[in-house]
Short mmCIF file of C-alpha atoms in Angstrom, two decimals:
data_model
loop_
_atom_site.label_atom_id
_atom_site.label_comp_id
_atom_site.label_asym_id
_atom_site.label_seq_id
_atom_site.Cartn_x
_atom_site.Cartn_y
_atom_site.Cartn_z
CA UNK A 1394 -4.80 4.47 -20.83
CA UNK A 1395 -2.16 6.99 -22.35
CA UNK A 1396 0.63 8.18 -20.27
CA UNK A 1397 -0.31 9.69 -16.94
CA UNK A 1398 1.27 11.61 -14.48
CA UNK A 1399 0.66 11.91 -10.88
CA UNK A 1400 1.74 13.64 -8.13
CA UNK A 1401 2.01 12.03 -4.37
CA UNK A 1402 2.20 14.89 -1.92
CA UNK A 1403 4.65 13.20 1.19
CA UNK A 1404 5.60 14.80 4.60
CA UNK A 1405 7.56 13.20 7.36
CA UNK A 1406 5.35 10.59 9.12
CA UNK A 1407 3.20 9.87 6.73
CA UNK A 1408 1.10 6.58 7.17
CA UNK A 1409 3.39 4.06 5.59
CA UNK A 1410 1.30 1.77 3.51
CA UNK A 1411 -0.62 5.12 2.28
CA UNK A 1412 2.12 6.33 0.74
CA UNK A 1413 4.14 2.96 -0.57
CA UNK A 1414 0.96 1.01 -1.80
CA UNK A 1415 -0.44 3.61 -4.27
CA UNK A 1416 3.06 4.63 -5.58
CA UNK A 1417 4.13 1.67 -6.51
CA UNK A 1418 0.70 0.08 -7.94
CA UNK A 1419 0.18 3.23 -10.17
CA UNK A 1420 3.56 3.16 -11.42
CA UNK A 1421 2.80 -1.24 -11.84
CA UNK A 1422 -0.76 0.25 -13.57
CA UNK A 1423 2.24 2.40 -16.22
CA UNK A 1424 1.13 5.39 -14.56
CA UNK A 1425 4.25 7.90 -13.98
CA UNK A 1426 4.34 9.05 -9.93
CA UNK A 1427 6.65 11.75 -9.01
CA UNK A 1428 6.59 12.23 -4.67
CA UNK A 1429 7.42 15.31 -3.07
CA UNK A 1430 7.56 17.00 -0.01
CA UNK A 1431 7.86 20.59 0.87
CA UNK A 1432 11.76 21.34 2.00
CA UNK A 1433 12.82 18.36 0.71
CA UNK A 1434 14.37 17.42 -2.96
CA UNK A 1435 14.54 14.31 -5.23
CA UNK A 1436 16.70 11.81 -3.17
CA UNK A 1437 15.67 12.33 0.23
CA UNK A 1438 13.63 10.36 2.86
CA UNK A 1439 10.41 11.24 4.34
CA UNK A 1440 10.31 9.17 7.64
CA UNK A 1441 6.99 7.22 7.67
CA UNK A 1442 4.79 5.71 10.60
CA UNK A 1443 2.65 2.21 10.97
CA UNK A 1444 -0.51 2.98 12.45
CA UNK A 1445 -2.83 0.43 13.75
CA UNK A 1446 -5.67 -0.63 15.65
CA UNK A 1447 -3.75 -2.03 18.60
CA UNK A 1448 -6.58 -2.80 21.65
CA UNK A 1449 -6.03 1.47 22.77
CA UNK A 1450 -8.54 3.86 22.45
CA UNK A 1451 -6.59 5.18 19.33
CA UNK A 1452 -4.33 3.89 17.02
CA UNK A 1453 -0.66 3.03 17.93
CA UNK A 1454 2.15 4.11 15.69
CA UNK A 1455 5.80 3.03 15.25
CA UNK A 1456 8.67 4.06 13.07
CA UNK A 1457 7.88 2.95 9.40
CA UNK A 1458 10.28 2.44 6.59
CA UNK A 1459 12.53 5.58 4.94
CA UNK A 1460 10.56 7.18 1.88
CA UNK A 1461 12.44 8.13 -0.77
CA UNK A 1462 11.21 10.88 -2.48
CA UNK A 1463 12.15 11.00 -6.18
CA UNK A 1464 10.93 14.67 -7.36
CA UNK A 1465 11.48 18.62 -5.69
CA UNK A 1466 9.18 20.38 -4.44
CA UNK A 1467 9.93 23.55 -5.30
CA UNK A 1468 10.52 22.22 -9.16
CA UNK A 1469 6.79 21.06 -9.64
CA UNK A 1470 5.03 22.26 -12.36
CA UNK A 1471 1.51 21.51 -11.61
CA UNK A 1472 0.67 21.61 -15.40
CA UNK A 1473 2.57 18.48 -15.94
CA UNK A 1474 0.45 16.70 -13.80
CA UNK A 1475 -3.10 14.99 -14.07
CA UNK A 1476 -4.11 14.07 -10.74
CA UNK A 1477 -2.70 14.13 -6.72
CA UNK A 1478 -2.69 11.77 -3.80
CA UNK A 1479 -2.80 13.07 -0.44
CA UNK A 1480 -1.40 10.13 1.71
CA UNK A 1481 -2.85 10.11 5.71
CA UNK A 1482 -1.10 9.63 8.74
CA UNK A 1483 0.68 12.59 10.70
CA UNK A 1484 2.17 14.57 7.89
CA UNK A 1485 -1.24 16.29 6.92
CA UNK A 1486 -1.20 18.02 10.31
CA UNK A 1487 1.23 20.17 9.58
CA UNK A 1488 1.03 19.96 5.60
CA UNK A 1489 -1.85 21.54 6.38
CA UNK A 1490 0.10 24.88 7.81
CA UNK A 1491 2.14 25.48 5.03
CA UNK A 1492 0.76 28.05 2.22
CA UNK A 1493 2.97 26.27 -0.91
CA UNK A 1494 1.08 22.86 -0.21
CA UNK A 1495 -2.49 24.78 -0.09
CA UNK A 1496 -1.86 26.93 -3.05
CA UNK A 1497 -0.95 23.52 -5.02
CA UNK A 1498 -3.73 21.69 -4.15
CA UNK A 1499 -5.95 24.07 -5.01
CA UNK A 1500 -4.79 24.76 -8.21
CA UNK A 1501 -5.77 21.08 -8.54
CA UNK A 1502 -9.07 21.87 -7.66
CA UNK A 1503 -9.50 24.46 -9.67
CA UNK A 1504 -8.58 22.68 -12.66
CA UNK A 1505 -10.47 19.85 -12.08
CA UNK A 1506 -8.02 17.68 -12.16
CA UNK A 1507 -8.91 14.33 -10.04
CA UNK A 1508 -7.51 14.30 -6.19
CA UNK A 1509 -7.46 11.35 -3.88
CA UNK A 1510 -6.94 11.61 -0.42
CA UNK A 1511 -6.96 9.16 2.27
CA UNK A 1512 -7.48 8.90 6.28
CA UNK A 1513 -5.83 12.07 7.76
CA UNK A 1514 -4.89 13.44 3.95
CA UNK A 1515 -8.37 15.62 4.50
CA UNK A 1516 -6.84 17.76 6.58
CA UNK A 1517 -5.64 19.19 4.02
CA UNK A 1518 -8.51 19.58 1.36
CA UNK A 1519 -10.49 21.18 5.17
CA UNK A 1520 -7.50 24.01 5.60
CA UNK A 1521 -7.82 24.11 1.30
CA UNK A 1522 -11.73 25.09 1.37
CA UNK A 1523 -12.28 22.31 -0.57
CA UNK A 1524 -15.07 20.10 0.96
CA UNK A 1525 -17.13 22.90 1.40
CA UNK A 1526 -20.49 21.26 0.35
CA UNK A 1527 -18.47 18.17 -0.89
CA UNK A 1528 -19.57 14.80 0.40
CA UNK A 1529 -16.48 13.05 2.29
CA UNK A 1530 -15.47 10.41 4.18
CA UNK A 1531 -11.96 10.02 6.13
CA UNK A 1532 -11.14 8.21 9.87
CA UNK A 1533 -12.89 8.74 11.95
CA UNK A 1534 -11.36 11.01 14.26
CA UNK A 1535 -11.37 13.96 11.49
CA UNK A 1536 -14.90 14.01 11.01
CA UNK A 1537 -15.43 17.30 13.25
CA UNK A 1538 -12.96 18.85 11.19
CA UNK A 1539 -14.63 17.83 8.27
CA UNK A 1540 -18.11 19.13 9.39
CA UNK A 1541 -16.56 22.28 10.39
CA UNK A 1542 -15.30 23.20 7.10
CA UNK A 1543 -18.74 22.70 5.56
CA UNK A 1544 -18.54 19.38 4.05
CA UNK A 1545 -21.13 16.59 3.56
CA UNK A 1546 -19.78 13.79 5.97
CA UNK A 1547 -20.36 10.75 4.71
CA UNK A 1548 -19.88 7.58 7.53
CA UNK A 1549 -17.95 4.91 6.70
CA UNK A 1550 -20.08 1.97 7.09
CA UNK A 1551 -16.20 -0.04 6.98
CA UNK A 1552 -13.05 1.75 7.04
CA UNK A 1553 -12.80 -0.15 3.41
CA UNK A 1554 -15.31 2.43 2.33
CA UNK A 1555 -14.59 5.26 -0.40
CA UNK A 1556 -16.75 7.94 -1.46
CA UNK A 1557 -16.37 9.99 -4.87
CA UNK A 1558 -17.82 13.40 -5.57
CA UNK A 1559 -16.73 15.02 -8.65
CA UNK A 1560 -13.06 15.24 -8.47
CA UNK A 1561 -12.80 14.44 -5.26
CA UNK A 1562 -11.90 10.96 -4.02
CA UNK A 1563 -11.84 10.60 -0.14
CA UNK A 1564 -11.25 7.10 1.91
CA UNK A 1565 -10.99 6.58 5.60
CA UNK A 1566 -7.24 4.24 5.21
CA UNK A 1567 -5.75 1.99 4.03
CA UNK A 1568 -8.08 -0.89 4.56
CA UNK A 1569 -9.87 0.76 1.60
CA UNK A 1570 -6.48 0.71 -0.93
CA UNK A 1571 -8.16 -1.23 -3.71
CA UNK A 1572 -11.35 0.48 -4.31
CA UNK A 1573 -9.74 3.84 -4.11
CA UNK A 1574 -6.98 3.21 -6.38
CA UNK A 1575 -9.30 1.77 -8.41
CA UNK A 1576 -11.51 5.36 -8.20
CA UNK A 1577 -8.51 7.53 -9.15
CA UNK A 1578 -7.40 5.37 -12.12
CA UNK A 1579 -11.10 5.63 -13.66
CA UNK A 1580 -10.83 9.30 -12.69
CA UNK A 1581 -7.78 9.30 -15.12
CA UNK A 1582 -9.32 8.51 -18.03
CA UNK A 1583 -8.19 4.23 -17.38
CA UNK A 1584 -10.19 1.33 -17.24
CA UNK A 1585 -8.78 -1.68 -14.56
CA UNK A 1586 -9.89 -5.18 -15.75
CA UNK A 1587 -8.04 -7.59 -14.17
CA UNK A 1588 -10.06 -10.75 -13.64
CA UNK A 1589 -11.38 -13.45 -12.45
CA UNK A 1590 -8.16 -14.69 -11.31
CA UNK A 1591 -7.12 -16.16 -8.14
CA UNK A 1592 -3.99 -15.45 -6.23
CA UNK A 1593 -2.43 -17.49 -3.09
CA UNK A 1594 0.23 -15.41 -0.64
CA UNK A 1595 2.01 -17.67 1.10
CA UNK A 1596 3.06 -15.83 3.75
CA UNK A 1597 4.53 -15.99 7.99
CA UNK A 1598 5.63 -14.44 11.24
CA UNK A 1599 7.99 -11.35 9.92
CA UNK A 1600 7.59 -11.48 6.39
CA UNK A 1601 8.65 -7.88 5.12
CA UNK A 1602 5.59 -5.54 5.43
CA UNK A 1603 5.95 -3.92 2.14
CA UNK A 1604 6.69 -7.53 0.44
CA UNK A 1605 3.38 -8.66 1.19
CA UNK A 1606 0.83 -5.45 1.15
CA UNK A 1607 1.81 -3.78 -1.56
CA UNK A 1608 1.50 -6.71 -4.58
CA UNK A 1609 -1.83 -7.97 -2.68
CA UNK A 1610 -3.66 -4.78 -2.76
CA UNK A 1611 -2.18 -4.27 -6.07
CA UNK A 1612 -3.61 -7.21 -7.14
CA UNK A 1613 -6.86 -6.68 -5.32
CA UNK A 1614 -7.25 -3.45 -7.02
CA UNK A 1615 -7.32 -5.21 -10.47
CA UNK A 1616 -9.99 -7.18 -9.49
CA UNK A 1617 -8.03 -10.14 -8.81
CA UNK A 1618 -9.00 -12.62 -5.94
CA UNK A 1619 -6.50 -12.58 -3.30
CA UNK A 1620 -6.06 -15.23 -0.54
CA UNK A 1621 -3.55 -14.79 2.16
CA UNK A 1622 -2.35 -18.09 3.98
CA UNK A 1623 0.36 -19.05 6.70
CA UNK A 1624 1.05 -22.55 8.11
CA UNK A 1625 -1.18 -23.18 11.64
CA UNK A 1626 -3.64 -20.49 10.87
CA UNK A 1627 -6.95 -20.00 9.71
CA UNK A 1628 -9.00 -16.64 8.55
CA UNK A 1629 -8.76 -13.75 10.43
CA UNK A 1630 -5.57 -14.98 12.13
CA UNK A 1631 -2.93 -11.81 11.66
CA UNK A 1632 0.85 -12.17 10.82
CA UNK A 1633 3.63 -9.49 12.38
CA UNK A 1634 5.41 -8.26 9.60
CA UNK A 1635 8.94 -6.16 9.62
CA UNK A 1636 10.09 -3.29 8.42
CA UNK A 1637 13.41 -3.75 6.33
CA UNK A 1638 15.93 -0.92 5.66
CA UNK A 1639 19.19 -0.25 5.10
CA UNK A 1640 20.15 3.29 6.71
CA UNK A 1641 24.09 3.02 6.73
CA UNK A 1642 24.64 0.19 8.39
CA UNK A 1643 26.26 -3.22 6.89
CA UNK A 1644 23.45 -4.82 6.86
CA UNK A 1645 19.39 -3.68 7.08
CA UNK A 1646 17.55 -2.78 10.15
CA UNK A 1647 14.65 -4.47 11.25
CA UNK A 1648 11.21 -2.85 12.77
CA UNK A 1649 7.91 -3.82 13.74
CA UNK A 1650 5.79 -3.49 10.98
CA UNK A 1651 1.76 -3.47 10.50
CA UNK A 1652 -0.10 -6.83 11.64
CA UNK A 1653 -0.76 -8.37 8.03
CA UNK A 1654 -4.76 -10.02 8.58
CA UNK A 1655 -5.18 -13.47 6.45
CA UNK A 1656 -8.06 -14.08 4.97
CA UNK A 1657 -8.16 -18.32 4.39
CA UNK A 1658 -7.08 -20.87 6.23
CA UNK A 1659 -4.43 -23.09 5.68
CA UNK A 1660 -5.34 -26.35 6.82
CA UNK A 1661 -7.71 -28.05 3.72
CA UNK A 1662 -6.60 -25.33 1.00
CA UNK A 1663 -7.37 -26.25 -2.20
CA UNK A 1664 -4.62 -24.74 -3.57
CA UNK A 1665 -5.65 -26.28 -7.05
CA UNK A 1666 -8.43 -23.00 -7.50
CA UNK A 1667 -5.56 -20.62 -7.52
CA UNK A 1668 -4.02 -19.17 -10.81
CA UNK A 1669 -0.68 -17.63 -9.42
CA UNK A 1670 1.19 -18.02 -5.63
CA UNK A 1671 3.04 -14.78 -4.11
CA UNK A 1672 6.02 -15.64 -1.76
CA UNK A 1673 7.02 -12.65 -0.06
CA UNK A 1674 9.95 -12.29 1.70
CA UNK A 1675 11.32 -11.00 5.24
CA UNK A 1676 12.45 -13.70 7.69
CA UNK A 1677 9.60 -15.31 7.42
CA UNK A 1678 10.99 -17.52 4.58
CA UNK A 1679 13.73 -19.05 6.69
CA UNK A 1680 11.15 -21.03 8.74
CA UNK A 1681 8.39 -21.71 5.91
CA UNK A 1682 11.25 -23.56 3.93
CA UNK A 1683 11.36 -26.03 6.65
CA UNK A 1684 8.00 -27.04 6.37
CA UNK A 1685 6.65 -29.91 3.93
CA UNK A 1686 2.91 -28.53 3.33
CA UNK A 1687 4.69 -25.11 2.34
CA UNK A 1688 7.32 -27.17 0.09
CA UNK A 1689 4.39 -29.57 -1.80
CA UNK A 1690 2.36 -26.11 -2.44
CA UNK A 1691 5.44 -25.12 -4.30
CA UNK A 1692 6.16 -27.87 -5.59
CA UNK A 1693 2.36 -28.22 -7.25
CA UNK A 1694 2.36 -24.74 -8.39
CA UNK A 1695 5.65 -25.40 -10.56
CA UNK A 1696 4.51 -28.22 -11.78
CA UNK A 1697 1.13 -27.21 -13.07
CA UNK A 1698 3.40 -24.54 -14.88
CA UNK A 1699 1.19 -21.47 -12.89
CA UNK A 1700 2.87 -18.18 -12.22
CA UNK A 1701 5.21 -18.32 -8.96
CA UNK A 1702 6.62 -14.40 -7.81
CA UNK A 1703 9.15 -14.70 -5.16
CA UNK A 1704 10.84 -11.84 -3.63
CA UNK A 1705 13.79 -11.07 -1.61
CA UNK A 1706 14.30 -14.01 0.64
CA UNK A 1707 11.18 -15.81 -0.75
CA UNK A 1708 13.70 -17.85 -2.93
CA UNK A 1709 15.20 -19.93 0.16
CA UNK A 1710 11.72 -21.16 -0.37
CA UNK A 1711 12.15 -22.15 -3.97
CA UNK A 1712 15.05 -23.15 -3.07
CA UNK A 1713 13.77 -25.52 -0.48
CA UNK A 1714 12.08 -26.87 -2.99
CA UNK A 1715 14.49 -27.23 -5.15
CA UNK A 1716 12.96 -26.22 -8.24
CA UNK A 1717 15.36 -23.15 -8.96
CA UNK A 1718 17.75 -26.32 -10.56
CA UNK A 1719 15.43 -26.96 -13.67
CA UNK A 1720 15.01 -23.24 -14.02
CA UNK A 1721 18.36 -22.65 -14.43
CA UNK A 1722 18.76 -25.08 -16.80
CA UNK A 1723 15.86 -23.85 -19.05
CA UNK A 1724 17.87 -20.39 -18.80
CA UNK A 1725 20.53 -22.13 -20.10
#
């Protein structure tokens, strides 16, 4: 695909995976993202919330990581630009109010340039008179809205589900990353082949949140096979995950992050079907170094010479296994 650019529209309290997942897979994908937010200039922070499915008769939310936005606002040039992501969460309730951000994406529109928007991001496209006569999907909970401004809702048989009509690309959250990232690329002009490989995530308890969603959707949305895992679970099982940051402090803060859901077990893996391992890190590598079925899956996947990415504290697990010596030595 030739050079792309796309812009990510941000507001304070956006969902945080919706925002962090498809800006940094796009750019991964060589696609060029600029994020902005209205009031706000290249440099700052959009604040960002976790939102989950927590047992209540709505989601919960907690403080997600700082955002940092890395375009202005009020410098866009919408010409530059080939497509727009509309990220869900809180934000698009009051995006939604402000004339600058409707203007914008309907010049978008208008052009027929391609515009994705996920879980509360249709807000947005409503207060836009966009969906008029448009089929849509988002969560659930905007669907009135949705009716209201004359669109044909469209009910998410999952919340993985996406629905595309014309330039329009609408999911209900982030459940649903892969197939919609994989929508808006197409809609680009690219083509995503990534395989019939198979991935392993090693992952734990506390693991950083971005560390581990963002590569495995990533991945997912190449059409790579993804397998999460975590020592004493099975499918289905979820992992805490934390929210790292550093905001002026010596060291980084920690917050609760999203539950991270596994998808195989652990016990009887045949680790020997997998092409690559992910390690991501967080705390949770400070305790999975300590255990010997974690070690001799390193071990095996160094050996057998297969692709091992390890990030932030992940190494105290290649370390563990003490396999960072010969590496050294080959960079030598």
């Amino acid at each position: 695909m030739a050079q792309k650019r796309v812009l990510l529209l941000c507001g304070d309290y956006m969902e945080d995976y919706e925002a962090m997942v498809p800006f940094q897979a796009l750019q991964a994908f060589g696609v060029s993202v600029d994020a902005v937010c209205p009031g706000k200039k290249a440099g700052d922070i959009c604040r960002t919330a976790v939102q989950q499915s927590s047992g209540h008769q709505t989601n919960s939310e907690s403080r997600g990581h700082n955002f940092a936005i890395n375009a202005t606002f009020d410098e866009i040039e919408f010409t530059k630009y080939d497509g727009l992501m509309l990220p869900g969460g809180r934000a698009p309730e009051y995006l939604a109010l402000n004339e600058a951000v409707l203007d914008l994406v309907s010049k978008f529109s208008n052009s027929g340039k391609p515009i994705a928007s996920i879980c509360h991001g249709q807000l947005i496209l409503a207060a836009a008179g966009l969906v008029k006569g448009r089929m849509c999907t988002a969560y659930p909970f905007v669907r009135p809205v949705l009716i209201a401004a004359g669109a044909h809702w469209v009910e998410p048989e999952t919340l993985s589900t996406c629905v595309v009509d014309g330039n329009i690309i609408t999911a209900p959250m982030y459940k649903g990353h892969p197939e919609y990232i994989r929508h808006f690329v197409k809609a680009l002009g690219g083509t995503i082949t990534g395989s019939d490989k198979r991935v392993l995530f090693l992952c734990g308890d506390f693991m950083e949140d971005y560390e581990v969603a963002v590569p495995f959707q990533s991945l997912q949305a190449l059409g790579c096979h993804v397998d999460a895992v975590c020592p004493k679970k099975k499918a289905g099982d979820t992992c805490p995950t934390a929210v790292h940051d550093f905001e002026g402090d010596q060291t980084y803060s920690e917050k609760p992050g999203h539950d991270f859901t596994l998808t195989a077990n652990f016990e009887g893996l045949d680790t020997s079907s997998y092409d690559a391992l992910v390690i991501p890190g967080g705390r949770a590598p400070e305790y999975l170094a300590l255990d010997k079925s974690v070690i001799a899956i390193v071990k095996e996947f160094m050996e057998t010479k297969k692709p091992v990415a390890s990030i932030c504290h992940g190494q105290q697990i290649l370390s563990a296994a003490d396999v960072l010596k010969c590496l050294t030595k080959r960079g030598k």
